[in-house]
PDB file of C-alpha atoms in Angstrom:
ATOM      1  CA  PRO A1365    -101.320-161.203-122.721  1.00 54.00           C
ATOM      2  CA  PRO A1366    -104.702-162.337-124.165  1.00 56.00           C
ATOM      3  CA  SER A1367    -107.888-161.356-122.466  1.00 63.00           C
ATOM      4  CA  LEU A1368    -109.116-163.845-119.883  1.00 62.00           C
ATOM      5  CA  ASP A1369    -112.683-164.316-118.624  1.00 67.00           C
ATOM      6  CA  ASP A1370    -115.016-166.945-117.166  1.00 65.00           C
ATOM      7  CA  SER A1371    -115.282-168.714-120.536  1.00 69.00           C
ATOM      8  CA  THR A1372    -111.539-169.164-120.901  1.00 65.00           C
ATOM      9  CA  LYS A1373    -110.436-172.816-120.690  1.00 63.00           C
ATOM     10  CA  MET A1374    -107.075-173.890-119.317  1.00 64.00           C
ATOM     11  CA  SER A1375    -106.540-175.963-122.501  1.00 68.00           C
ATOM     12  CA  ASP A1376    -106.874-172.804-124.628  1.00 59.00           C
ATOM     13  CA  ILE A1377    -104.524-170.464-122.725  1.00 60.00           C
ATOM     14  CA  SER A1378    -101.347-171.507-124.580  1.00 66.00           C
ATOM     15  CA  ASN A1379    -102.948-171.063-128.041  1.00 65.00           C
ATOM     16  CA  LEU A1380    -104.536-167.715-127.022  1.00 55.00           C
ATOM     17  CA  TRP A1381    -101.166-166.536-125.701  1.00 51.00           C
ATOM     18  CA  ASP A1382     -99.349-167.477-128.909  1.00 56.00           C
ATOM     19  CA  ALA A1383    -101.995-165.720-131.058  1.00 59.00           C
ATOM     20  CA  ALA A1384    -101.731-162.531-129.005  1.00 54.00           C
ATOM     21  CA  LYS A1385     -97.949-162.604-129.233  1.00 54.00           C
ATOM     22  CA  GLN A1386     -98.099-163.101-133.037  1.00 55.00           C
ATOM     23  CA  GLU A1387    -100.578-160.135-133.381  1.00 56.00           C
ATOM     24  CA  GLU A1388     -98.108-158.026-131.392  1.00 53.00           C
ATOM     25  CA  ARG A1389     -95.184-159.100-133.596  1.00 52.00           C
ATOM     26  CA  GLN A1390     -97.250-158.085-136.677  1.00 48.00           C
ATOM     27  CA  LEU A1391     -97.982-154.703-135.196  1.00 48.00           C
ATOM     28  CA  VAL A1392     -94.333-154.090-134.368  1.00 44.00           C
ATOM     29  CA  GLU A1393     -93.355-155.141-137.889  1.00 47.00           C
ATOM     30  CA  SER A1394     -95.799-152.701-139.352  1.00 49.00           C
ATOM     31  CA  CYS A1395     -94.620-149.846-137.108  1.00 49.00           C
ATOM     32  CA  ALA A1396     -90.988-150.509-137.886  1.00 46.00           C
ATOM     33  CA  GLN A1397     -91.685-150.248-141.655  1.00 52.00           C
ATOM     34  CA  SER A1398     -93.675-146.989-141.463  1.00 53.00           C
ATOM     35  CA  ASP A1399     -94.209-144.044-139.122  1.00 57.00           C
ATOM     36  CA  SER A1400     -97.763-143.601-140.285  1.00 50.00           C
ATOM     37  CA  LEU A1401    -100.233-145.066-137.760  1.00 48.00           C
ATOM     38  CA  SER A1402    -103.831-144.929-138.809  1.00 46.00           C
ATOM     39  CA  VAL A1403    -105.012-143.945-135.322  1.00 49.00           C
ATOM     40  CA  VAL A1404    -107.566-141.125-135.118  1.00 52.00           C
ATOM     41  CA  GLY A1405    -106.307-138.470-132.808  1.00 66.00           C
ATOM     42  CA  ASN A1406    -102.775-139.852-132.536  1.00 81.00           C
ATOM     43  CA  PRO A1407    -100.885-137.035-130.784  1.00 88.00           C
ATOM     44  CA  CYS A1408     -97.409-138.151-131.860  1.00 91.00           C
ATOM     45  CA  SER A1409     -95.361-137.868-135.123  1.00 91.00           C
ATOM     46  CA  LEU A1410     -93.030-140.703-134.077  1.00 91.00           C
ATOM     47  CA  THR A1411     -92.752-143.063-131.138  1.00 89.00           C
ATOM     48  CA  TRP A1412     -90.662-146.089-130.406  1.00 90.00           C
ATOM     49  CA  ILE A1413     -89.713-147.944-127.266  1.00 87.00           C
ATOM     50  CA  CYS A1414     -87.691-151.134-126.780  1.00 83.00           C
ATOM     51  CA  ALA A1415     -90.108-153.849-125.770  1.00 67.00           C
ATOM     52  CA  PRO A1416     -88.877-157.397-124.868  1.00 62.00           C
ATOM     53  CA  THR A1417     -86.340-158.483-127.555  1.00 50.00           C
ATOM     54  CA  ASP A1418     -88.388-161.489-128.485  1.00 52.00           C
ATOM     55  CA  ILE A1419     -90.949-159.095-130.014  1.00 55.00           C
ATOM     56  CA  PHE A1420     -89.136-155.812-130.696  1.00 68.00           C
ATOM     57  CA  GLU A1421     -85.953-156.894-132.390  1.00 81.00           C
ATOM     58  CA  GLU A1422     -82.704-155.236-133.193  1.00 85.00           C
ATOM     59  CA  ARG A1423     -83.655-155.021-136.875  1.00 86.00           C
ATOM     60  CA  HIS A1424     -86.842-153.125-136.074  1.00 86.00           C
ATOM     61  CA  LEU A1425     -84.826-150.362-134.235  1.00 89.00           C
ATOM     62  CA  LYS A1426     -82.341-150.219-137.139  1.00 91.00           C
ATOM     63  CA  GLN A1427     -85.247-149.806-139.577  1.00 90.00           C
ATOM     64  CA  ILE A1428     -86.875-146.973-137.536  1.00 91.00           C
ATOM     65  CA  MET A1429     -83.595-144.991-137.007  1.00 93.00           C
ATOM     66  CA  GLY A1430     -82.396-145.634-140.474  1.00 94.00           C
ATOM     67  CA  ARG A1431     -85.388-143.812-141.937  1.00 93.00           C
ATOM     68  CA  HIS A1432     -84.550-140.585-140.092  1.00 95.00           C
ATOM     69  CA  LEU A1433     -80.732-140.477-139.641  1.00 96.00           C
ATOM     70  CA  LEU A1434     -78.937-137.636-141.415  1.00 96.00           C
ATOM     71  CA  ASN A1435     -75.527-138.239-139.772  1.00 96.00           C
ATOM     72  CA  ASN A1436     -74.163-140.885-137.396  1.00 96.00           C
ATOM     73  CA  GLN A1437     -70.754-141.135-135.780  1.00 94.00           C
ATOM     74  CA  GLY A1438     -70.401-144.002-133.415  1.00 94.00           C
ATOM     75  CA  TRP A1439     -74.003-144.766-132.330  1.00 96.00           C
ATOM     76  CA  GLY A1440     -75.954-147.968-133.168  1.00 94.00           C
ATOM     77  CA  THR A1441     -77.419-151.091-131.654  1.00 91.00           C
ATOM     78  CA  LEU A1442     -75.503-153.584-129.578  1.00 81.00           C
ATOM     79  CA  VAL A1443     -76.910-156.777-128.006  1.00 73.00           C
ATOM     80  CA  ASP A1444     -74.590-158.624-125.705  1.00 64.00           C
ATOM     81  CA  LYS A1445     -76.274-161.665-124.160  1.00 60.00           C
ATOM     82  CA  LYS A1446     -73.377-162.336-121.824  1.00 61.00           C
ATOM     83  CA  HIS A1447     -73.828-159.304-119.616  1.00 55.00           C
ATOM     84  CA  GLY A1448     -77.301-158.890-118.146  1.00 51.00           C
ATOM     85  CA  TRP A1449     -78.449-155.304-118.766  1.00 48.00           C
ATOM     86  CA  ALA A1450     -76.055-155.061-121.729  1.00 50.00           C
ATOM     87  CA  ASN A1451     -78.597-157.280-123.403  1.00 61.00           C
ATOM     88  CA  LYS A1452     -81.330-154.618-123.151  1.00 78.00           C
ATOM     89  CA  LEU A1453     -81.785-153.320-126.631  1.00 86.00           C
ATOM     90  CA  GLY A1454     -81.260-149.603-127.282  1.00 91.00           C
ATOM     91  CA  TRP A1455     -79.655-147.032-129.492  1.00 95.00           C
ATOM     92  CA  GLU A1456     -76.299-146.503-127.907  1.00 94.00           C
ATOM     93  CA  VAL A1457     -72.636-145.444-128.193  1.00 94.00           C
ATOM     94  CA  LEU A1458     -70.678-148.346-129.745  1.00 91.00           C
ATOM     95  CA  PRO A1459     -67.406-149.572-128.303  1.00 85.00           C
ATOM     96  CA  ALA A1460     -65.496-148.724-131.530  1.00 70.00           C
ATOM     97  CA  ALA A1461     -66.434-145.075-131.015  1.00 61.00           C
ATOM     98  CA  LYS A1462     -64.712-144.799-127.626  1.00 62.00           C
ATOM     99  CA  GLY A1463     -61.165-144.496-129.099  1.00 64.00           C
ATOM    100  CA  SER A1464     -62.121-141.957-131.723  1.00 70.00           C
ATOM    101  CA  SER A1465     -61.042-138.352-131.619  1.00 73.00           C
ATOM    102  CA  THR A1466     -64.563-137.307-132.699  1.00 82.00           C
ATOM    103  CA  LEU A1467     -67.223-137.235-130.057  1.00 89.00           C
ATOM    104  CA  PRO A1468     -69.957-139.793-130.805  1.00 94.00           C
ATOM    105  CA  PHE A1469     -73.088-138.060-132.151  1.00 96.00           C
ATOM    106  CA  PHE A1470     -76.100-138.599-134.379  1.00 97.00           C
ATOM    107  CA  THR A1471     -78.500-136.326-136.153  1.00 97.00           C
ATOM    108  CA  MET A1472     -81.942-137.362-137.152  1.00 96.00           C
ATOM    109  CA  GLN A1473     -84.765-135.505-138.828  1.00 96.00           C
ATOM    110  CA  LEU A1474     -88.562-135.956-138.891  1.00 95.00           C
ATOM    111  CA  THR A1475     -89.844-134.294-142.037  1.00 94.00           C
ATOM    112  CA  ASN A1476     -93.280-132.854-142.594  1.00 92.00           C
ATOM    113  CA  LEU A1477     -94.602-133.495-139.089  1.00 93.00           C
ATOM    114  CA  THR A1478     -98.020-134.993-138.932  1.00 90.00           C
ATOM    115  CA  VAL A1479     -98.781-133.178-135.665  1.00 92.00           C
ATOM    116  CA  PRO A1480     -97.147-130.217-133.955  1.00 94.00           C
ATOM    117  CA  VAL A1481     -94.401-131.331-131.620  1.00 95.00           C
ATOM    118  CA  ARG A1482     -94.287-129.690-128.190  1.00 96.00           C
ATOM    119  CA  VAL A1483     -93.037-132.579-125.995  1.00 96.00           C
ATOM    120  CA  VAL A1484     -90.046-134.792-126.739  1.00 96.00           C
ATOM    121  CA  THR A1485     -89.484-137.671-124.358  1.00 96.00           C
ATOM    122  CA  PHE A1486     -86.490-139.952-124.017  1.00 95.00           C
ATOM    123  CA  PHE A1487     -86.557-143.335-122.349  1.00 94.00           C
ATOM    124  CA  TYR A1488     -82.896-143.996-121.358  1.00 94.00           C
ATOM    125  CA  MET A1489     -80.765-146.015-119.066  1.00 93.00           C
ATOM    126  CA  LYS A1490     -78.639-144.913-116.091  1.00 94.00           C
ATOM    127  CA  SER A1491     -75.997-147.313-114.858  1.00 93.00           C
ATOM    128  CA  TYR A1492     -72.876-147.447-112.719  1.00 93.00           C
ATOM    129  CA  GLY A1493     -69.239-148.430-112.628  1.00 93.00           C
ATOM    130  CA  ASP A1494     -66.228-147.349-114.648  1.00 92.00           C
ATOM    131  CA  LYS A1495     -68.038-147.892-118.014  1.00 90.00           C
ATOM    132  CA  TRP A1496     -70.734-145.335-117.183  1.00 93.00           C
ATOM    133  CA  ALA A1497     -68.668-142.847-115.155  1.00 94.00           C
ATOM    134  CA  ASN A1498     -69.434-139.186-115.980  1.00 94.00           C
ATOM    135  CA  SER A1499     -71.832-140.174-118.779  1.00 96.00           C
ATOM    136  CA  GLN A1500     -73.488-137.162-120.195  1.00 97.00           C
ATOM    137  CA  ALA A1501     -75.195-136.447-123.621  1.00 97.00           C
ATOM    138  CA  LYS A1502     -76.251-133.114-125.106  1.00 97.00           C
ATOM    139  CA  VAL A1503     -79.614-133.080-126.769  1.00 97.00           C
ATOM    140  CA  ALA A1504     -80.435-130.322-129.248  1.00 97.00           C
ATOM    141  CA  ILE A1505     -83.872-129.967-130.910  1.00 97.00           C
ATOM    142  CA  SER A1506     -84.792-127.440-133.667  1.00 95.00           C
ATOM    143  CA  GLY A1507     -87.538-126.910-136.210  1.00 93.00           C
ATOM    144  CA  SER A1508     -87.494-125.623-139.758  1.00 88.00           C
ATOM    145  CA  ASP A1509     -89.106-125.651-143.131  1.00 80.00           C
ATOM    146  CA  SER A1510     -87.822-125.262-146.633  1.00 63.00           C
ATOM    147  CA  SER A1511     -88.483-121.532-146.524  1.00 60.00           C
ATOM    148  CA  THR A1512     -86.719-120.871-143.211  1.00 55.00           C
ATOM    149  CA  ASN A1513     -83.461-118.947-143.506  1.00 54.00           C
ATOM    150  CA  VAL A1514     -80.850-120.072-141.134  1.00 50.00           C
ATOM    151  CA  THR A1515     -80.474-116.682-139.578  1.00 51.00           C
ATOM    152  CA  GLU A1516     -84.231-116.560-139.031  1.00 60.00           C
ATOM    153  CA  ALA A1517     -84.544-119.864-137.249  1.00 63.00           C
ATOM    154  CA  PRO A1518     -84.856-119.749-133.442  1.00 72.00           C
ATOM    155  CA  PRO A1519     -81.983-121.270-131.467  1.00 83.00           C
ATOM    156  CA  PRO A1520     -82.277-124.999-130.687  1.00 91.00           C
ATOM    157  CA  PHE A1521     -83.661-126.223-127.477  1.00 95.00           C
ATOM    158  CA  VAL A1522     -80.796-127.858-125.495  1.00 96.00           C
ATOM    159  CA  ARG A1523     -80.910-130.315-122.651  1.00 97.00           C
ATOM    160  CA  MET A1524     -78.069-132.123-120.889  1.00 97.00           C
ATOM    161  CA  VAL A1525     -78.918-135.732-119.885  1.00 97.00           C
ATOM    162  CA  GLU A1526     -76.778-137.865-117.520  1.00 96.00           C
ATOM    163  CA  GLY A1527     -76.431-141.582-117.862  1.00 95.00           C
ATOM    164  CA  TYR A1528     -74.527-142.296-114.608  1.00 95.00           C
ATOM    165  CA  HIS A1529     -75.888-142.640-111.064  1.00 94.00           C
ATOM    166  CA  ASN A1530     -74.566-143.745-107.706  1.00 91.00           C
ATOM    167  CA  GLN A1531     -76.628-146.960-107.403  1.00 91.00           C
ATOM    168  CA  ASN A1532     -75.362-150.450-108.093  1.00 92.00           C
ATOM    169  CA  VAL A1533     -78.195-151.180-110.475  1.00 89.00           C
ATOM    170  CA  SER A1534     -79.224-150.176-114.003  1.00 89.00           C
ATOM    171  CA  ILE A1535     -82.525-148.322-114.231  1.00 89.00           C
ATOM    172  CA  SER A1536     -84.610-146.976-117.062  1.00 90.00           C
ATOM    173  CA  TYR A1537     -85.565-143.307-116.712  1.00 93.00           C
ATOM    174  CA  THR A1538     -87.539-140.769-118.677  1.00 94.00           C
ATOM    175  CA  GLU A1539     -86.535-137.287-119.692  1.00 96.00           C
ATOM    176  CA  THR A1540     -89.409-135.102-120.759  1.00 96.00           C
ATOM    177  CA  MET A1541     -88.423-132.028-122.772  1.00 96.00           C
ATOM    178  CA  VAL A1542     -91.150-129.403-123.251  1.00 96.00           C
ATOM    179  CA  LEU A1543     -90.224-127.047-126.114  1.00 96.00           C
ATOM    180  CA  PRO A1544     -90.820-123.366-125.405  1.00 94.00           C
ATOM    181  CA  ILE A1545     -91.901-122.892-129.003  1.00 92.00           C
ATOM    182  CA  PRO A1546     -93.745-125.921-130.525  1.00 94.00           C
ATOM    183  CA  ILE A1547     -92.587-127.130-133.948  1.00 94.00           C
ATOM    184  CA  ALA A1548     -95.566-126.739-136.246  1.00 94.00           C
ATOM    185  CA  LYS A1549     -97.343-129.475-138.213  1.00 93.00           C
ATOM    186  CA  GLY A1550     -95.721-129.691-141.641  1.00 93.00           C
ATOM    187  CA  GLN A1551     -92.366-128.405-140.457  1.00 94.00           C
ATOM    188  CA  ASN A1552     -89.216-130.517-140.083  1.00 95.00           C
ATOM    189  CA  LEU A1553     -87.819-131.414-136.644  1.00 96.00           C
ATOM    190  CA  THR A1554     -84.101-132.009-136.292  1.00 96.00           C
ATOM    191  CA  LEU A1555     -82.623-133.798-133.257  1.00 97.00           C
ATOM    192  CA  GLN A1556     -78.881-134.134-132.478  1.00 97.00           C
ATOM    193  CA  VAL A1557     -77.562-136.141-129.552  1.00 97.00           C
ATOM    194  CA  GLU A1558     -73.888-135.833-128.773  1.00 97.00           C
ATOM    195  CA  MET A1559     -71.766-137.432-126.096  1.00 95.00           C
ATOM    196  CA  VAL A1560     -69.932-134.681-124.167  1.00 94.00           C
ATOM    197  CA  ASN A1561     -68.646-136.720-121.228  1.00 94.00           C
ATOM    198  CA  GLY A1562     -68.025-140.417-120.555  1.00 93.00           C
ATOM    199  CA  THR A1563     -68.125-143.268-123.009  1.00 90.00           C
ATOM    200  CA  ALA A1564     -71.508-145.002-122.575  1.00 93.00           C
ATOM    201  CA  PHE A1565     -75.136-143.870-123.132  1.00 95.00           C
ATOM    202  CA  LYS A1566     -78.198-145.866-124.139  1.00 95.00           C
ATOM    203  CA  ILE A1567     -81.561-144.610-125.416  1.00 95.00           C
ATOM    204  CA  GLN A1568     -84.371-147.091-125.072  1.00 93.00           C
ATOM    205  CA  GLY A1569     -87.161-145.032-126.624  1.00 93.00           C
ATOM    206  CA  MET A1570     -88.280-141.707-128.080  1.00 95.00           C
ATOM    207  CA  MET A1571     -91.578-139.867-128.357  1.00 94.00           C
ATOM    208  CA  PHE A1572     -92.203-136.791-130.414  1.00 95.00           C
ATOM    209  CA  CYS A1573     -95.732-135.582-129.453  1.00 95.00           C
ATOM    210  CA  SER A1574     -98.060-132.575-129.388  1.00 92.00           C
ATOM    211  CA  ARG A1575     -98.746-133.089-125.653  1.00 88.00           C
TER     212      ARG A1575
END
């Protein structure tokens, strides 16, 4: 929302709000087209989070993920306006993947990190019912550079994340993963997420940061 003070007139609020919203749209558009943010001291190599869909649109998320995907089997964006929380934008397992013999997974890579990455944070959804029963994803994070021999690389950091809970409501959670060995500036970070149980999982944001 725009800044409001004693000089703000009721007649101006609508125009101020529209101008602030347009400025936010332009910022989102810029961020979707490039990972490079000209912010001094920015502690993150990449961040994205699904804001309201009238500002952060499906195409923005596809742009961001498309720049970094190496492999993708059964994940993508899905907006279903008929079913409440199903309309919450995210990077998720697609219905077509549920009948496949291959477990849905995707692999993405951040090349030439602008800052060392020590903390990876997921914003994700937990939900309920048959669709979300036993939902569990395996997250694996590793670092390398062009000179790293596969046999020399440390084992990946692995975390299991559950997308189901026993509450009759869908809630956004955060999962903070602190890497035991930070991935250095200039190296490449590889992230793989694989469904190991259940058929539904939705990621609503990611942060790859030094702290």
